[in-house]
Short mmCIF file of C-alpha atoms in Angstrom, two decimals:
data_model
loop_
_atom_site.label_atom_id
_atom_site.label_comp_id
_atom_site.label_asym_id
_atom_site.label_seq_id
_atom_site.Cartn_x
_atom_site.Cartn_y
_atom_site.Cartn_z
CA UNK A 1 -3.78 -16.79 -17.92
CA UNK A 2 -2.41 -18.98 -15.16
CA UNK A 3 -2.96 -17.94 -11.56
CA UNK A 4 0.01 -16.99 -9.43
CA UNK A 5 0.47 -17.60 -5.73
CA UNK A 6 3.67 -15.69 -4.82
CA UNK A 7 5.52 -17.28 -1.95
CA UNK A 8 4.59 -15.29 1.18
CA UNK A 9 8.00 -16.11 2.64
CA UNK A 10 9.67 -14.10 -0.13
CA UNK A 11 7.41 -11.14 0.57
CA UNK A 12 8.00 -11.39 4.32
CA UNK A 13 11.75 -11.39 3.78
CA UNK A 14 11.55 -8.35 1.48
CA UNK A 15 9.41 -6.52 4.06
CA UNK A 16 11.82 -7.40 6.88
CA UNK A 17 14.69 -6.04 4.79
CA UNK A 18 12.84 -2.75 4.20
CA UNK A 19 11.72 -2.23 7.79
CA UNK A 20 14.99 -3.33 9.38
CA UNK A 21 17.45 -1.69 6.98
CA UNK A 22 18.40 1.16 9.32
CA UNK A 23 16.84 0.30 12.67
CA UNK A 24 16.03 -3.00 14.38
CA UNK A 25 12.58 -4.38 13.52
CA UNK A 26 12.05 -7.08 16.10
CA UNK A 27 8.82 -8.64 14.88
CA UNK A 28 8.48 -11.05 12.00
CA UNK A 29 6.17 -9.60 9.31
CA UNK A 30 4.28 -12.88 9.30
CA UNK A 31 3.10 -12.29 12.88
CA UNK A 32 0.72 -9.49 11.80
CA UNK A 33 0.40 -9.76 8.02
CA UNK A 34 -1.37 -12.41 5.93
CA UNK A 35 -1.36 -12.71 2.15
CA UNK A 36 -4.23 -14.54 0.49
CA UNK A 37 -5.85 -15.19 -2.88
CA UNK A 38 -4.07 -15.32 -6.22
CA UNK A 39 -3.34 -13.15 -9.23
CA UNK A 40 -2.60 -13.84 -12.88
CA UNK A 41 0.99 -14.29 -13.99
CA UNK A 42 2.22 -11.21 -15.83
CA UNK A 43 4.16 -11.58 -19.08
CA UNK A 44 7.32 -10.47 -17.29
CA UNK A 45 10.43 -12.12 -15.88
CA UNK A 46 10.21 -9.82 -12.85
CA UNK A 47 8.25 -10.60 -9.71
CA UNK A 48 5.84 -7.73 -10.10
CA UNK A 49 3.03 -8.98 -7.85
CA UNK A 50 5.53 -9.92 -5.15
CA UNK A 51 7.08 -6.44 -5.27
CA UNK A 52 3.66 -4.77 -4.90
CA UNK A 53 2.70 -6.97 -1.95
CA UNK A 54 6.02 -6.35 -0.21
CA UNK A 55 5.99 -2.56 -0.67
CA UNK A 56 2.39 -2.23 0.50
CA UNK A 57 2.98 -4.69 3.33
CA UNK A 58 5.94 -2.68 4.60
CA UNK A 59 4.01 0.56 5.01
CA UNK A 60 0.94 -1.26 6.37
CA UNK A 61 2.98 -2.92 9.12
CA UNK A 62 4.61 0.40 9.98
CA UNK A 63 1.12 1.93 10.34
CA UNK A 64 0.13 -1.00 12.57
CA UNK A 65 3.24 -0.39 14.70
CA UNK A 66 2.25 3.27 15.07
CA UNK A 67 -1.24 2.24 16.17
CA UNK A 68 0.28 -0.08 18.78
CA UNK A 69 2.55 2.68 20.11
CA UNK A 70 -0.41 5.07 20.33
CA UNK A 71 -3.08 2.78 21.79
CA UNK A 72 -1.42 -0.39 23.09
CA UNK A 73 -3.71 -2.38 20.78
CA UNK A 74 -2.61 -4.72 18.00
CA UNK A 75 -4.14 -5.28 14.57
CA UNK A 76 -3.85 -7.90 11.88
CA UNK A 77 -3.37 -6.90 8.26
CA UNK A 78 -4.55 -8.74 5.16
CA UNK A 79 -3.42 -8.28 1.55
CA UNK A 80 -5.13 -9.94 -1.41
CA UNK A 81 -2.64 -10.75 -4.17
CA UNK A 82 -5.18 -9.72 -6.82
CA UNK A 83 -5.53 -6.24 -5.29
CA UNK A 84 -1.76 -5.93 -4.90
CA UNK A 85 -1.13 -6.85 -8.53
CA UNK A 86 -3.75 -4.33 -9.69
CA UNK A 87 -2.18 -1.55 -7.60
CA UNK A 88 0.78 -1.25 -9.97
CA UNK A 89 -1.46 0.58 -12.46
CA UNK A 90 -4.77 1.33 -10.74
CA UNK A 91 -5.68 4.01 -13.26
CA UNK A 92 -6.39 1.26 -15.77
CA UNK A 93 -9.40 0.14 -13.71
CA UNK A 94 -10.67 3.65 -12.95
CA UNK A 95 -13.88 4.89 -14.55
CA UNK A 96 -15.65 8.26 -14.53
CA UNK A 97 -19.43 8.03 -14.93
CA UNK A 98 -18.90 4.53 -16.29
CA UNK A 99 -16.21 5.44 -18.85
CA UNK A 100 -12.50 4.67 -18.79
CA UNK A 101 -10.08 7.59 -18.75
CA UNK A 102 -7.30 7.82 -21.36
CA UNK A 103 -3.81 7.26 -20.02
CA UNK A 104 -2.17 9.97 -22.13
CA UNK A 105 -3.12 13.21 -23.83
CA UNK A 106 -2.64 12.68 -27.55
CA UNK A 107 -2.37 16.44 -27.97
CA UNK A 108 0.56 17.01 -25.60
CA UNK A 109 2.52 13.78 -25.16
CA UNK A 110 5.74 13.01 -26.99
CA UNK A 111 5.65 9.70 -28.84
CA UNK A 112 7.81 8.04 -26.18
CA UNK A 113 9.38 4.74 -27.17
CA UNK A 114 12.76 3.08 -27.67
CA UNK A 115 14.73 4.53 -30.59
CA UNK A 116 18.12 3.40 -31.95
CA UNK A 117 21.11 5.71 -31.60
CA UNK A 118 24.04 5.89 -33.99
CA UNK A 119 26.06 3.57 -31.73
CA UNK A 120 23.24 0.98 -31.47
CA UNK A 121 21.93 2.02 -28.09
CA UNK A 122 18.21 2.18 -27.39
CA UNK A 123 17.21 5.69 -26.26
CA UNK A 124 13.93 6.47 -24.44
CA UNK A 125 12.85 10.15 -24.44
CA UNK A 126 9.93 11.45 -22.38
CA UNK A 127 7.91 14.61 -23.00
CA UNK A 128 5.00 14.44 -20.57
CA UNK A 129 4.34 18.17 -20.59
CA UNK A 130 4.23 20.58 -23.53
CA UNK A 131 7.48 22.35 -22.59
CA UNK A 132 9.31 19.01 -22.34
CA UNK A 133 7.82 17.75 -25.59
CA UNK A 134 8.78 20.94 -27.39
CA UNK A 135 12.27 20.86 -25.89
CA UNK A 136 12.89 17.35 -27.20
CA UNK A 137 11.54 18.16 -30.65
CA UNK A 138 13.63 21.33 -30.79
CA UNK A 139 16.82 19.48 -29.80
CA UNK A 140 16.24 16.72 -32.34
CA UNK A 141 14.84 19.13 -34.96
CA UNK A 142 12.06 16.75 -35.86
CA UNK A 143 8.30 16.26 -35.86
CA UNK A 144 6.38 14.43 -33.15
CA UNK A 145 5.94 11.08 -34.85
CA UNK A 146 7.84 7.80 -34.49
CA UNK A 147 9.60 7.95 -37.87
CA UNK A 148 10.86 11.49 -37.32
CA UNK A 149 11.98 10.76 -33.77
CA UNK A 150 13.80 7.63 -34.91
CA UNK A 151 15.64 9.63 -37.57
CA UNK A 152 16.49 12.45 -35.16
CA UNK A 153 17.78 10.15 -32.42
CA UNK A 154 19.62 8.00 -34.95
CA UNK A 155 21.97 10.92 -35.65
CA UNK A 156 23.28 10.86 -32.06
CA UNK A 157 25.45 8.52 -30.03
CA UNK A 158 23.93 7.47 -26.70
CA UNK A 159 26.25 9.26 -24.26
CA UNK A 160 26.22 12.48 -26.26
CA UNK A 161 22.43 12.45 -26.46
CA UNK A 162 22.06 11.82 -22.71
CA UNK A 163 24.40 14.77 -22.06
CA UNK A 164 22.45 17.01 -24.46
CA UNK A 165 19.17 16.06 -22.81
CA UNK A 166 20.56 16.83 -19.36
CA UNK A 167 22.05 20.14 -20.51
CA UNK A 168 18.55 21.20 -21.57
CA UNK A 169 16.93 19.63 -18.49
CA UNK A 170 15.01 17.13 -20.61
CA UNK A 171 14.22 13.59 -19.42
CA UNK A 172 15.74 10.80 -21.50
CA UNK A 173 18.25 7.95 -21.09
CA UNK A 174 19.42 4.94 -23.05
CA UNK A 175 18.81 1.37 -21.93
CA UNK A 176 21.53 -0.39 -19.98
CA UNK A 177 21.91 -3.91 -18.73
CA UNK A 178 21.93 -4.44 -14.98
CA UNK A 179 25.67 -5.09 -15.13
CA UNK A 180 26.29 -1.86 -17.04
CA UNK A 181 24.23 0.17 -14.59
CA UNK A 182 25.95 -1.29 -11.55
CA UNK A 183 29.29 -0.32 -13.12
CA UNK A 184 28.06 3.25 -13.70
CA UNK A 185 29.06 5.68 -10.88
CA UNK A 186 25.41 6.46 -10.10
CA UNK A 187 24.33 2.83 -10.17
CA UNK A 188 27.30 1.81 -8.05
CA UNK A 189 26.38 4.44 -5.45
CA UNK A 190 22.69 3.49 -5.34
CA UNK A 191 23.59 -0.18 -4.94
CA UNK A 192 25.18 0.66 -1.58
CA UNK A 193 22.05 2.37 -0.25
CA UNK A 194 18.83 0.86 1.11
CA UNK A 195 15.71 1.14 -1.01
CA UNK A 196 14.26 3.45 1.67
CA UNK A 197 16.63 5.86 3.41
CA UNK A 198 15.62 7.40 6.74
CA UNK A 199 18.14 10.05 7.76
CA UNK A 200 18.03 12.00 11.01
CA UNK A 201 18.75 15.64 10.13
CA UNK A 202 18.15 17.36 13.49
CA UNK A 203 17.76 16.48 17.15
CA UNK A 204 14.60 17.18 19.08
CA UNK A 205 12.29 16.03 21.84
CA UNK A 206 10.21 12.88 21.27
CA UNK A 207 6.62 13.41 20.19
CA UNK A 208 4.66 10.39 21.47
CA UNK A 209 2.45 8.54 19.01
CA UNK A 210 -1.23 9.46 19.27
CA UNK A 211 -4.31 8.07 17.57
CA UNK A 212 -8.06 8.44 17.99
CA UNK A 213 -10.43 6.35 15.90
CA UNK A 214 -7.93 5.71 13.11
CA UNK A 215 -4.16 5.19 13.23
CA UNK A 216 -3.10 8.52 11.72
CA UNK A 217 -5.84 10.78 13.10
CA UNK A 218 -4.26 14.11 14.05
CA UNK A 219 -1.28 13.88 11.70
CA UNK A 220 -0.99 16.58 9.04
CA UNK A 221 0.65 15.85 5.69
CA UNK A 222 1.62 18.57 3.22
CA UNK A 223 1.75 17.10 -0.27
CA UNK A 224 4.03 19.20 -2.49
CA UNK A 225 4.52 16.35 -4.95
CA UNK A 226 3.52 16.07 -8.58
CA UNK A 227 2.66 13.40 -11.13
CA UNK A 228 2.36 10.04 -9.33
CA UNK A 229 4.96 8.75 -6.86
CA UNK A 230 5.05 11.70 -4.46
CA UNK A 231 1.27 12.11 -4.28
CA UNK A 232 0.91 8.33 -3.73
CA UNK A 233 3.05 8.66 -0.57
CA UNK A 234 0.57 11.20 0.81
CA UNK A 235 -2.49 9.33 -0.45
CA UNK A 236 -1.27 6.19 1.35
CA UNK A 237 -1.16 8.11 4.64
CA UNK A 238 -4.65 9.47 3.97
CA UNK A 239 -5.89 5.86 3.93
CA UNK A 240 -5.50 5.83 7.71
CA UNK A 241 -6.93 9.21 8.67
CA UNK A 242 -4.11 11.71 8.13
CA UNK A 243 -5.20 15.20 7.11
CA UNK A 244 -3.57 15.70 3.70
CA UNK A 245 -3.37 19.04 1.90
CA UNK A 246 -2.20 18.83 -1.70
CA UNK A 247 -0.46 21.86 -3.20
CA UNK A 248 -0.48 22.11 -7.00
CA UNK A 249 1.09 24.75 -9.25
CA UNK A 250 -1.73 26.40 -11.20
CA UNK A 251 0.31 26.72 -14.40
CA UNK A 252 1.56 23.11 -14.55
CA UNK A 253 -1.11 20.78 -13.24
CA UNK A 254 -0.90 17.02 -13.44
CA UNK A 255 -2.84 15.18 -16.16
CA UNK A 256 -6.49 14.63 -15.34
CA UNK A 257 -6.39 10.85 -14.97
CA UNK A 258 -3.54 11.12 -12.48
CA UNK A 259 -5.22 13.92 -10.52
CA UNK A 260 -8.42 11.90 -10.13
CA UNK A 261 -6.38 8.96 -8.82
CA UNK A 262 -3.79 10.65 -6.59
CA UNK A 263 -6.03 13.34 -5.08
CA UNK A 264 -8.22 10.79 -3.29
CA UNK A 265 -8.47 11.52 0.43
CA UNK A 266 -7.03 15.04 0.17
CA UNK A 267 -7.99 18.66 0.01
CA UNK A 268 -6.26 20.49 -2.85
CA UNK A 269 -5.00 24.08 -3.07
CA UNK A 270 -3.03 26.18 -5.53
CA UNK A 271 0.29 27.86 -4.76
CA UNK A 272 2.82 29.23 -7.23
CA UNK A 273 6.15 28.66 -5.50
CA UNK A 274 7.87 31.11 -7.85
CA UNK A 275 5.93 33.90 -6.09
CA UNK A 276 7.30 35.19 -2.79
CA UNK A 277 3.90 35.49 -1.11
CA UNK A 278 3.08 31.89 -2.03
CA UNK A 279 6.43 30.64 -0.75
CA UNK A 280 5.69 32.38 2.55
CA UNK A 281 2.31 30.61 2.70
CA UNK A 282 4.05 27.29 1.98
CA UNK A 283 6.44 27.95 4.85
CA UNK A 284 3.47 28.60 7.14
CA UNK A 285 1.94 25.29 6.09
CA UNK A 286 5.24 23.45 6.68
CA UNK A 287 5.43 24.93 10.19
CA UNK A 288 2.17 23.13 11.01
CA UNK A 289 2.89 19.82 9.25
CA UNK A 290 4.05 16.48 10.61
CA UNK A 291 5.03 15.16 7.17
CA UNK A 292 6.07 17.03 4.01
CA UNK A 293 6.23 15.15 0.71
CA UNK A 294 7.86 16.48 -2.46
CA UNK A 295 8.86 14.91 -5.78
CA UNK A 296 10.36 17.72 -7.81
CA UNK A 297 13.87 17.66 -9.28
CA UNK A 298 16.45 17.49 -6.43
CA UNK A 299 17.38 20.96 -5.27
CA UNK A 300 14.31 22.62 -6.78
CA UNK A 301 12.45 23.25 -3.52
CA UNK A 302 15.64 23.79 -1.51
CA UNK A 303 16.45 26.64 -3.91
CA UNK A 304 13.13 28.19 -2.89
CA UNK A 305 13.82 27.86 0.83
CA UNK A 306 11.57 24.79 1.15
CA UNK A 307 14.13 21.97 1.41
CA UNK A 308 14.43 19.42 4.23
CA UNK A 309 16.73 21.53 6.42
CA UNK A 310 14.46 24.55 5.94
CA UNK A 311 11.48 22.43 6.95
CA UNK A 312 13.27 21.13 10.06
CA UNK A 313 14.03 24.70 11.12
CA UNK A 314 10.42 25.76 10.56
CA UNK A 315 8.94 22.70 12.23
CA UNK A 316 11.28 20.77 14.54
CA UNK A 317 10.23 17.14 14.39
CA UNK A 318 9.14 17.24 10.75
CA UNK A 319 9.41 14.18 8.50
CA UNK A 320 10.38 15.29 5.01
CA UNK A 321 9.95 12.74 2.21
CA UNK A 322 11.79 13.30 -1.08
CA UNK A 323 11.09 11.31 -4.23
CA UNK A 324 13.71 11.63 -6.97
CA UNK A 325 14.42 9.96 -10.31
CA UNK A 326 18.02 8.84 -9.77
CA UNK A 327 18.81 9.56 -6.11
CA UNK A 328 19.98 12.71 -4.31
CA UNK A 329 23.72 12.08 -4.22
CA UNK A 330 26.23 11.19 -6.91
CA UNK A 331 26.89 12.51 -10.43
CA UNK A 332 23.22 12.21 -11.48
CA UNK A 333 21.76 13.76 -8.34
CA UNK A 334 20.42 16.86 -10.13
CA UNK A 335 18.78 14.97 -12.99
CA UNK A 336 15.04 14.88 -13.28
CA UNK A 337 13.06 12.05 -14.76
CA UNK A 338 9.89 10.04 -14.85
CA UNK A 339 8.69 6.51 -14.13
CA UNK A 340 9.98 4.65 -17.18
CA UNK A 341 13.51 6.08 -17.03
CA UNK A 342 14.19 4.12 -13.83
CA UNK A 343 13.25 0.94 -15.66
CA UNK A 344 15.30 1.87 -18.73
CA UNK A 345 18.54 2.86 -17.05
CA UNK A 346 18.69 0.17 -14.34
CA UNK A 347 18.40 -3.00 -16.44
CA UNK A 348 14.68 -3.73 -16.11
CA UNK A 349 13.93 -2.83 -19.75
CA UNK A 350 16.78 -4.95 -21.10
CA UNK A 351 15.64 -7.95 -19.03
CA UNK A 352 12.14 -7.44 -20.47
CA UNK A 353 13.50 -7.39 -24.03
CA UNK A 354 12.14 -9.50 -26.86
CA UNK A 355 13.94 -9.88 -30.17
CA UNK A 356 16.76 -7.68 -28.87
CA UNK A 357 14.48 -4.68 -28.36
CA UNK A 358 14.07 -3.43 -24.77
CA UNK A 359 10.59 -3.05 -23.27
CA UNK A 360 9.19 -1.59 -20.09
CA UNK A 361 7.21 -3.92 -17.82
CA UNK A 362 3.79 -5.01 -19.13
CA UNK A 363 1.97 -2.87 -16.55
CA UNK A 364 3.88 0.10 -18.07
CA UNK A 365 3.97 1.66 -14.60
CA UNK A 366 6.16 0.11 -11.92
CA UNK A 367 8.27 2.65 -10.07
CA UNK A 368 5.61 5.29 -9.59
CA UNK A 369 3.30 3.29 -7.35
CA UNK A 370 5.95 1.10 -5.74
CA UNK A 371 8.03 4.15 -4.85
CA UNK A 372 4.94 5.82 -3.39
CA UNK A 373 4.26 2.81 -1.16
CA UNK A 374 7.92 2.60 -0.14
CA UNK A 375 7.98 6.33 0.62
CA UNK A 376 4.93 5.89 2.85
CA UNK A 377 6.78 3.11 4.70
CA UNK A 378 9.72 5.46 5.17
CA UNK A 379 7.46 8.23 6.49
CA UNK A 380 5.99 5.86 9.07
CA UNK A 381 9.42 4.56 10.12
CA UNK A 382 10.56 8.16 10.62
CA UNK A 383 7.43 9.02 12.63
CA UNK A 384 8.04 5.99 14.84
CA UNK A 385 11.60 7.16 15.44
CA UNK A 386 10.33 10.66 16.20
CA UNK A 387 7.96 9.17 18.77
CA UNK A 388 10.67 7.13 20.47
CA UNK A 389 13.89 9.16 20.14
CA UNK A 390 12.79 12.56 18.82
CA UNK A 391 14.31 14.51 15.96
CA UNK A 392 13.59 15.59 12.40
CA UNK A 393 14.04 13.18 9.49
CA UNK A 394 14.65 13.13 5.77
CA UNK A 395 13.24 10.10 3.96
CA UNK A 396 14.67 9.48 0.50
CA UNK A 397 13.35 7.14 -2.19
CA UNK A 398 13.96 7.14 -5.93
CA UNK A 399 12.39 5.65 -9.03
CA UNK A 400 15.64 4.06 -10.16
CA UNK A 401 16.42 2.61 -6.74
CA UNK A 402 12.98 1.02 -6.77
CA UNK A 403 13.74 -0.67 -10.11
CA UNK A 404 17.01 -1.93 -8.64
CA UNK A 405 15.13 -3.32 -5.64
CA UNK A 406 12.65 -5.14 -7.89
CA UNK A 407 15.58 -6.81 -9.63
CA UNK A 408 17.05 -7.88 -6.28
CA UNK A 409 13.80 -9.76 -5.57
CA UNK A 410 14.84 -12.22 -8.28
CA UNK A 411 13.26 -13.44 -11.51
CA UNK A 412 10.33 -15.70 -12.22
CA UNK A 413 11.70 -19.21 -12.79
CA UNK A 414 11.40 -20.59 -16.30
CA UNK A 415 10.05 -17.40 -17.86
CA UNK A 416 10.17 -17.21 -21.66
CA UNK A 417 9.58 -13.81 -23.29
CA UNK A 418 6.94 -13.46 -26.02
CA UNK A 419 7.12 -11.12 -28.98
CA UNK A 420 3.42 -10.32 -28.54
CA UNK A 421 2.46 -9.84 -24.93
CA UNK A 422 -0.91 -10.51 -23.43
CA UNK A 423 -2.45 -7.32 -22.07
CA UNK A 424 -1.31 -6.92 -18.49
CA UNK A 425 -4.88 -6.72 -17.14
CA UNK A 426 -5.96 -10.04 -18.68
CA UNK A 427 -7.24 -12.08 -15.76
CA UNK A 428 -7.07 -9.17 -13.31
CA UNK A 429 -10.44 -8.69 -11.64
CA UNK A 430 -9.87 -6.48 -8.59
CA UNK A 431 -12.59 -5.37 -6.24
CA UNK A 432 -13.43 -1.72 -6.90
CA UNK A 433 -15.35 0.90 -4.96
CA UNK A 434 -17.61 3.67 -6.26
CA UNK A 435 -17.68 7.14 -4.74
CA UNK A 436 -19.49 10.35 -5.65
CA UNK A 437 -17.21 13.26 -6.50
CA UNK A 438 -17.08 16.63 -8.18
CA UNK A 439 -16.27 14.68 -11.34
CA UNK A 440 -19.35 12.46 -11.10
CA UNK A 441 -19.36 8.85 -9.87
CA UNK A 442 -15.86 7.36 -9.85
CA UNK A 443 -15.05 3.67 -9.71
CA UNK A 444 -11.58 3.10 -8.28
CA UNK A 445 -9.32 0.60 -6.56
CA UNK A 446 -9.73 0.81 -2.76
CA UNK A 447 -6.80 0.66 -0.33
CA UNK A 448 -5.07 -2.70 -0.74
CA UNK A 449 -3.98 -3.49 2.83
CA UNK A 450 -6.94 -3.95 5.18
CA UNK A 451 -6.78 -3.81 8.97
CA UNK A 452 -8.72 -5.88 11.50
CA UNK A 453 -9.74 -2.97 13.79
CA UNK A 454 -9.55 0.21 11.70
CA UNK A 455 -10.73 -0.16 8.11
CA UNK A 456 -8.42 1.54 5.64
CA UNK A 457 -10.42 4.02 3.58
CA UNK A 458 -10.35 7.52 2.17
CA UNK A 459 -12.76 9.92 3.82
CA UNK A 460 -12.70 12.41 0.93
CA UNK A 461 -13.25 11.98 -2.81
CA UNK A 462 -10.58 13.38 -5.14
CA UNK A 463 -10.83 17.15 -5.27
CA UNK A 464 -10.21 19.28 -8.35
CA UNK A 465 -6.85 21.03 -8.20
CA UNK A 466 -7.19 24.35 -6.42
CA UNK A 467 -10.60 23.55 -4.94
CA UNK A 468 -9.60 24.55 -1.37
CA UNK A 469 -7.70 27.33 0.36
CA UNK A 470 -4.08 26.60 1.39
CA UNK A 471 -4.92 26.36 5.09
CA UNK A 472 -4.94 23.53 7.64
CA UNK A 473 -8.43 22.53 8.78
CA UNK A 474 -8.18 23.82 12.34
CA UNK A 475 -6.92 27.21 11.09
CA UNK A 476 -9.72 27.24 8.53
CA UNK A 477 -12.25 26.73 11.31
CA UNK A 478 -10.77 29.61 13.32
CA UNK A 479 -10.78 31.91 10.28
CA UNK A 480 -14.44 31.06 9.65
#
């Protein structure tokens, strides 16, 4: 596979657009950030490696800015294109005691794929959890195999099936071209918004930036997210010393491979937010947090008294990061969804098509990790604003908006699609690190962006869900 050297100028411009979208960013990204190395060319028309480097570079430079505000010192940041390319699906390179971990559970997953509707649309259903899988199979009245799903979906027209899925709160959409999505009311709305929104939701006194040995020492992050994108926001902040406490629902835990990846650098506790006593404990945790991250369906936590305005009342100066599937305003604001649906609905999958059949990107994952990195950039931008002007902030990112941003980065010149793709990892040889853990020795991708003064690293191995009490460390010490 040929090596790729993405143009750094394109990445610098993308980073400048992210950092300066809602507030002046006076420095050129090239003054502190250097890209180096090369990566293989993916079988994709989209600039996947460029998008990873730009998203990671944006949050890294925002961390460097925080360090400068706190200490007066400057740092240089380096990003290896090989590491950036690998970060789009790091679970592929992860091993436990020398063995790779399966991406999906064959016992619970729906056979997700593109299926023809009666009006010749391509529909993509997702059933990542048993209740979602069973809901889809019940709606379609079919078995969980490709032939049965194709027959069941083939009885529906695309719009009617999307509406039926939404009525039952099931994730599934049909593939649209970029032009069709931009003409859709939700796509038209998202096109007017920046890829990272930072919204001031309350006034307050400035809280000056502080740092000790690492940039984010002393900051507390409450991770209420699930699956991948939300927890990646919090994991990215843990790379630089933030204390991160992950809260997982005991009855609906994330798949094992994702837990092992996204719990790095965190303590992990159980809370059932449908129980009043656990909601009260969550409110106590929010009152002591600097950053709260959540990635449930829009309105879900607000309905439990744990939304952004609730958090700002509990903890003036909080930065609340929301990750959604399709955005938090507009006709689709209440819809839930997963990684691939952003690709399918926005035009990515149609641009990846071969032989008229849409496909997701060759890495399979795109929005989950990119949105996590972009959300971390938004959290840092909000913290910088809190340090300089005060206030509480709501940071909003979405899987679909991320796919739209990737498309705005342009296409690879001269790309010709192949019916049979090379495996995305062919030619990828990232540096990995090995750490002991409760799961045995784990080999995993280290933090991609490296700093000249303060090495980015996770100080904790991934913890099993529910391994710790739902208490901040200083309170834990007092209780002991």
